[in-house]
Amino acid sequence: MKDIQSSIDHRRINIKKVGVKTVSYPVTVLDKAKSRQNTIATVNMYVNLPHHFKGTHMSRFVEILNQFHGAIDLQNFQQILQEMKDRLDAEASHMEIEFPYFLSNGGFGETLNIRQYTCVMCGSLNSSPDLELRIKVPISLPINRTLQNSLPRSMGNWGHARVAVRFNTFMWIEDLITEIEKCIDGEILALASAEQKMLSVESVTRSIGTCLSDLKEIKNYSVRVENLCDDYSTFAMLES
């Protein structure tokens, strides 16, 4: 059978990205405490299509994903990118894997003892790999009062911090989350001790940025902190 997709196209128009997106797929990610954690990811996979090809084989994206049996970490992430680039004869390959990551927070009794974090692994491979991990960390103010015969009450979801990092060396996801939350907790403690009157996006952003700058595992980073107000949101961001 003739390979139509790889046949020559004479229109000489490059398509920047072609591929599959929003593929729900079971993956296994590294977990410091339990070795591995099973979760469900949403996967986007695409390549740069040279102008001389009519198209690409969309089924090969899923074939490549199946080849790695759902075990995803930064090491085989790069291997998947290389496989996409080679098998699809592409100038560059790209992949994004978004998944929920769960950590115990030591809660008991009236509170849930796990917290959920949205993580995204993003990667591109052209002449050299570019791998980035993005994490969304929720920010909540502490419980401020308990009503009789009712559930504890809190001030709700204050906002979140979105952190994107590129690494020099390996670092556990939970260690990175722990460092970010230490910065947030420090700002909340300052609020409780009346050192400051309100939690500000600027202060939290600077605190997280200072912490990330001191971590030898991190090559560069960006931080965006957002406060979710009733009618609008406020935010601050920085990049290394």
GROMACS .gro file of C-alpha atoms in nm:
model
  240
    1MET     CA    1   0.000   0.000   0.000
    2LYS     CA    2   0.132   0.342  -0.093
    3ASP     CA    3   0.238   0.563   0.198
    4ILE     CA    4   0.029   0.872   0.122
    5GLN     CA    5   0.126   1.063   0.436
    6SER     CA    6   0.498   1.051   0.359
    7SER     CA    7   0.457   1.134  -0.008
    8ILE     CA    8   0.598   1.461  -0.140
    9ASP     CA    9   0.388   1.776  -0.113
   10HIS     CA   10   0.479   2.044  -0.368
   11ARG     CA   11   0.303   2.337  -0.199
   12ARG     CA   12   0.612   2.404   0.020
   13ILE     CA   13   0.414   2.514   0.326
   14ASN     CA   14   0.547   2.412   0.668
   15ILE     CA   15   0.294   2.303   0.929
   16LYS     CA   16   0.432   2.408   1.265
   17LYS     CA   17   0.266   2.137   1.474
   18VAL     CA   18   0.068   1.824   1.393
   19GLY     CA   19  -0.028   1.547   1.633
   20VAL     CA   20  -0.279   1.421   1.888
   21LYS     CA   21  -0.407   1.594   2.202
   22THR     CA   22  -0.613   1.536   2.519
   23VAL     CA   23  -0.533   1.164   2.523
   24SER     CA   24  -0.632   1.019   2.862
   25TYR     CA   25  -0.367   0.766   2.955
   26PRO     CA   26  -0.266   0.579   3.273
   27VAL     CA   27   0.090   0.667   3.377
   28THR     CA   28   0.324   0.588   3.663
   29VAL     CA   29   0.528   0.872   3.810
   30LEU     CA   30   0.810   0.860   4.063
   31ASP     CA   31   0.708   0.889   4.429
   32LYS     CA   32   0.975   0.942   4.696
   33ALA     CA   33   0.782   0.770   4.975
   34LYS     CA   34   0.622   0.484   4.781
   35SER     CA   35   0.864   0.453   4.486
   36ARG     CA   36   0.587   0.502   4.226
   37GLN     CA   37   0.243   0.657   4.207
   38ASN     CA   38  -0.024   0.556   3.956
   39THR     CA   39  -0.231   0.833   3.806
   40ILE     CA   40  -0.423   0.931   3.493
   41ALA     CA   41  -0.263   1.184   3.261
   42THR     CA   42  -0.384   1.402   2.976
   43VAL     CA   43  -0.127   1.379   2.698
   44ASN     CA   44  -0.057   1.607   2.401
   45MET     CA   45   0.199   1.484   2.143
   46TYR     CA   46   0.299   1.668   1.826
   47VAL     CA   47   0.581   1.721   1.579
   48ASN     CA   48   0.693   1.985   1.332
   49LEU     CA   49   0.596   1.869   0.982
   50PRO     CA   50   0.841   1.960   0.702
   51HIS     CA   51   0.685   2.121   0.395
   52HIS     CA   52   0.779   1.828   0.170
   53PHE     CA   53   0.554   1.579   0.359
   54LYS     CA   54   0.177   1.571   0.303
   55GLY     CA   55   0.110   1.455   0.658
   56THR     CA   56   0.210   1.218   0.934
   57HIS     CA   57   0.084   0.888   1.078
   58MET     CA   58  -0.135   0.990   1.374
   59SER     CA   59  -0.156   0.631   1.502
   60ARG     CA   60   0.219   0.628   1.562
   61PHE     CA   61   0.188   0.878   1.845
   62VAL     CA   62  -0.023   0.635   2.049
   63GLU     CA   63   0.197   0.343   1.945
   64ILE     CA   64   0.498   0.526   2.088
   65LEU     CA   65   0.309   0.605   2.410
   66ASN     CA   66   0.214   0.237   2.447
   67GLN     CA   67   0.576   0.137   2.388
   68PHE     CA   68   0.676   0.292   2.720
   69HIS     CA   69   0.395   0.118   2.914
   70GLY     CA   70   0.282   0.432   3.092
   71ALA     CA   71   0.593   0.470   3.307
   72ILE     CA   72   0.678   0.839   3.276
   73ASP     CA   73   0.968   1.029   3.431
   74LEU     CA   74   1.209   1.294   3.308
   75GLN     CA   75   1.454   1.033   3.182
   76ASN     CA   76   1.223   0.832   2.957
   77PHE     CA   77   1.033   1.150   2.870
   78GLN     CA   78   1.338   1.245   2.664
   79GLN     CA   79   1.345   0.895   2.514
   80ILE     CA   80   0.984   0.932   2.401
   81LEU     CA   81   1.066   1.266   2.236
   82GLN     CA   82   1.357   1.104   2.051
   83GLU     CA   83   1.138   0.814   1.939
   84MET     CA   84   0.874   1.057   1.806
   85LYS     CA   85   1.137   1.255   1.619
   86ASP     CA   86   1.295   0.945   1.462
   87ARG     CA   87   0.985   0.743   1.373
   88LEU     CA   88   0.793   1.040   1.233
   89ASP     CA   89   1.098   1.182   1.054
   90ALA     CA   90   1.029   1.520   1.216
   91GLU     CA   91   1.243   1.830   1.258
   92ALA     CA   92   1.130   1.859   1.622
   93SER     CA   93   0.905   1.673   1.865
   94HIS     CA   94   0.695   1.803   2.153
   95MET     CA   95   0.497   1.647   2.438
   96GLU     CA   96   0.293   1.769   2.734
   97ILE     CA   97   0.172   1.537   3.009
   98GLU     CA   98  -0.064   1.682   3.271
   99PHE     CA   99  -0.150   1.472   3.575
  100PRO     CA  100  -0.276   1.506   3.933
  101TYR     CA  101  -0.015   1.430   4.197
  102PHE     CA  102  -0.117   1.337   4.552
  103LEU     CA  103   0.076   1.391   4.875
  104SER     CA  104  -0.011   1.322   5.236
  105ASN     CA  105  -0.029   1.635   5.448
  106GLY     CA  106  -0.048   1.458   5.784
  107GLY     CA  107  -0.408   1.557   5.843
  108PHE     CA  108  -0.645   1.342   6.045
  109GLY     CA  109  -0.992   1.350   6.198
  110GLU     CA  110  -1.186   1.635   6.046
  111THR     CA  111  -0.950   1.700   5.753
  112LEU     CA  112  -0.847   1.501   5.449
  113ASN     CA  113  -0.494   1.366   5.482
  114ILE     CA  114  -0.401   1.413   5.115
  115ARG     CA  115  -0.360   1.715   4.892
  116GLN     CA  116  -0.377   1.726   4.514
  117TYR     CA  117  -0.134   1.916   4.294
  118THR     CA  118  -0.161   1.965   3.919
  119CYS     CA  119   0.168   1.879   3.747
  120VAL     CA  120   0.266   1.919   3.384
  121MET     CA  121   0.577   1.776   3.221
  122CYS     CA  122   0.658   1.970   2.903
  123GLY     CA  123   0.931   1.880   2.661
  124SER     CA  124   1.066   1.959   2.315
  125LEU     CA  125   1.346   1.801   2.120
  126ASN     CA  126   1.510   1.971   1.825
  127SER     CA  127   1.887   1.971   1.818
  128SER     CA  128   1.886   1.944   2.200
  129PRO     CA  129   1.619   1.858   2.460
  130ASP     CA  130   1.427   2.119   2.660
  131LEU     CA  131   1.240   1.971   2.958
  132GLU     CA  132   1.029   2.166   3.208
  133LEU     CA  133   0.816   2.070   3.507
  134ARG     CA  134   0.519   2.290   3.601
  135ILE     CA  135   0.337   2.261   3.933
  136LYS     CA  136   0.023   2.433   4.058
  137VAL     CA  137   0.031   2.462   4.438
  138PRO     CA  138  -0.294   2.569   4.612
  139ILE     CA  139  -0.275   2.838   4.879
  140SER     CA  140  -0.530   2.834   5.161
  141LEU     CA  141  -0.539   3.043   5.475
  142PRO     CA  142  -0.557   2.840   5.800
  143ILE     CA  143  -0.879   2.741   5.976
  144ASN     CA  144  -0.988   3.041   6.176
  145ARG     CA  145  -1.293   2.922   6.365
  146THR     CA  146  -1.497   2.613   6.451
  147LEU     CA  147  -1.874   2.627   6.495
  148GLN     CA  148  -2.042   2.398   6.749
  149ASN     CA  149  -2.186   2.078   6.599
  150SER     CA  150  -2.059   2.164   6.253
  151LEU     CA  151  -1.759   2.113   6.031
  152PRO     CA  152  -1.452   2.335   6.083
  153ARG     CA  153  -1.466   2.653   5.881
  154SER     CA  154  -1.180   2.812   5.690
  155MET     CA  155  -1.136   3.126   5.485
  156GLY     CA  156  -1.135   2.910   5.174
  157ASN     CA  157  -0.906   2.896   4.874
  158TRP     CA  158  -0.694   3.212   4.880
  159GLY     CA  159  -0.531   3.134   4.547
  160HIS     CA  160  -0.242   2.934   4.401
  161ALA     CA  161   0.120   2.946   4.296
  162ARG     CA  162   0.223   2.824   3.952
  163VAL     CA  163   0.590   2.729   3.940
  164ALA     CA  164   0.782   2.613   3.632
  165VAL     CA  165   1.136   2.480   3.666
  166ARG     CA  166   1.417   2.334   3.455
  167PHE     CA  167   1.660   2.112   3.641
  168ASN     CA  168   2.037   2.082   3.669
  169THR     CA  169   2.006   1.746   3.845
  170PHE     CA  170   1.731   1.511   3.958
  171MET     CA  171   1.488   1.634   4.223
  172TRP     CA  172   1.182   1.460   4.368
  173ILE     CA  173   0.851   1.627   4.288
  174GLU     CA  174   0.748   1.614   4.654
  175ASP     CA  175   1.073   1.780   4.764
  176LEU     CA  176   1.005   2.068   4.525
  177ILE     CA  177   0.646   2.099   4.649
  178THR     CA  178   0.770   2.092   5.011
  179GLU     CA  179   1.013   2.379   4.947
  180ILE     CA  180   0.740   2.587   4.781
  181GLU     CA  181   0.496   2.525   5.065
  182LYS     CA  182   0.758   2.618   5.327
  183CYS     CA  183   0.776   2.961   5.164
  184ILE     CA  184   0.398   2.995   5.163
  185ASP     CA  185   0.370   2.880   5.526
  186GLY     CA  186   0.636   3.130   5.628
  187GLU     CA  187   0.434   3.413   5.479
  188ILE     CA  188   0.117   3.290   5.652
  189LEU     CA  189   0.300   3.267   5.987
  190ALA     CA  190   0.414   3.628   5.946
  191LEU     CA  191   0.049   3.715   5.890
  192ALA     CA  192  -0.057   3.531   6.209
  193SER     CA  193   0.212   3.704   6.417
  194ALA     CA  194   0.090   4.045   6.296
  195GLU     CA  195   0.419   4.120   6.121
  196GLN     CA  196   0.206   4.202   5.819
  197LYS     CA  197  -0.165   4.275   5.786
  198MET     CA  198  -0.248   4.076   5.475
  199LEU     CA  199  -0.104   3.806   5.251
  200SER     CA  200   0.020   3.971   4.933
  201VAL     CA  201   0.096   3.814   4.596
  202GLU     CA  202   0.420   4.016   4.577
  203SER     CA  203   0.552   3.886   4.908
  204VAL     CA  204   0.467   3.521   4.835
  205THR     CA  205   0.620   3.545   4.486
  206ARG     CA  206   0.947   3.691   4.620
  207SER     CA  207   0.966   3.428   4.893
  208ILE     CA  208   0.926   3.138   4.649
  209GLY     CA  209   1.173   3.294   4.406
  210THR     CA  210   1.434   3.334   4.682
  211CYS     CA  211   1.394   2.971   4.781
  212LEU     CA  212   1.423   2.838   4.424
  213SER     CA  213   1.734   3.048   4.363
  214ASP     CA  214   1.906   2.867   4.652
  215LEU     CA  215   1.831   2.515   4.524
  216LYS     CA  216   2.130   2.371   4.336
  217GLU     CA  217   1.904   2.121   4.157
  218ILE     CA  218   1.723   2.400   3.971
  219LYS     CA  219   1.865   2.556   3.656
  220ASN     CA  220   1.603   2.827   3.606
  221TYR     CA  221   1.244   2.895   3.707
  222SER     CA  222   0.938   3.113   3.679
  223VAL     CA  223   0.682   3.188   3.952
  224ARG     CA  224   0.329   3.325   3.921
  225VAL     CA  225   0.117   3.373   4.235
  226GLU     CA  226  -0.252   3.456   4.198
  227ASN     CA  227  -0.502   3.569   4.462
  228LEU     CA  228  -0.859   3.473   4.368
  229CYS     CA  229  -1.087   3.759   4.468
  230ASP     CA  230  -1.466   3.772   4.429
  231ASP     CA  231  -1.482   4.000   4.126
  232TYR     CA  232  -1.123   3.992   4.001
  233SER     CA  233  -0.784   3.835   4.064
  234THR     CA  234  -0.450   3.988   4.152
  235PHE     CA  235  -0.117   3.832   4.057
  236ALA     CA  236   0.258   3.877   4.062
  237MET     CA  237   0.522   3.691   3.864
  238LEU     CA  238   0.897   3.666   3.822
  239GLU     CA  239   1.149   3.469   3.617
  240SER     CA  240   1.509   3.379   3.691
   0.00000   0.00000   0.00000
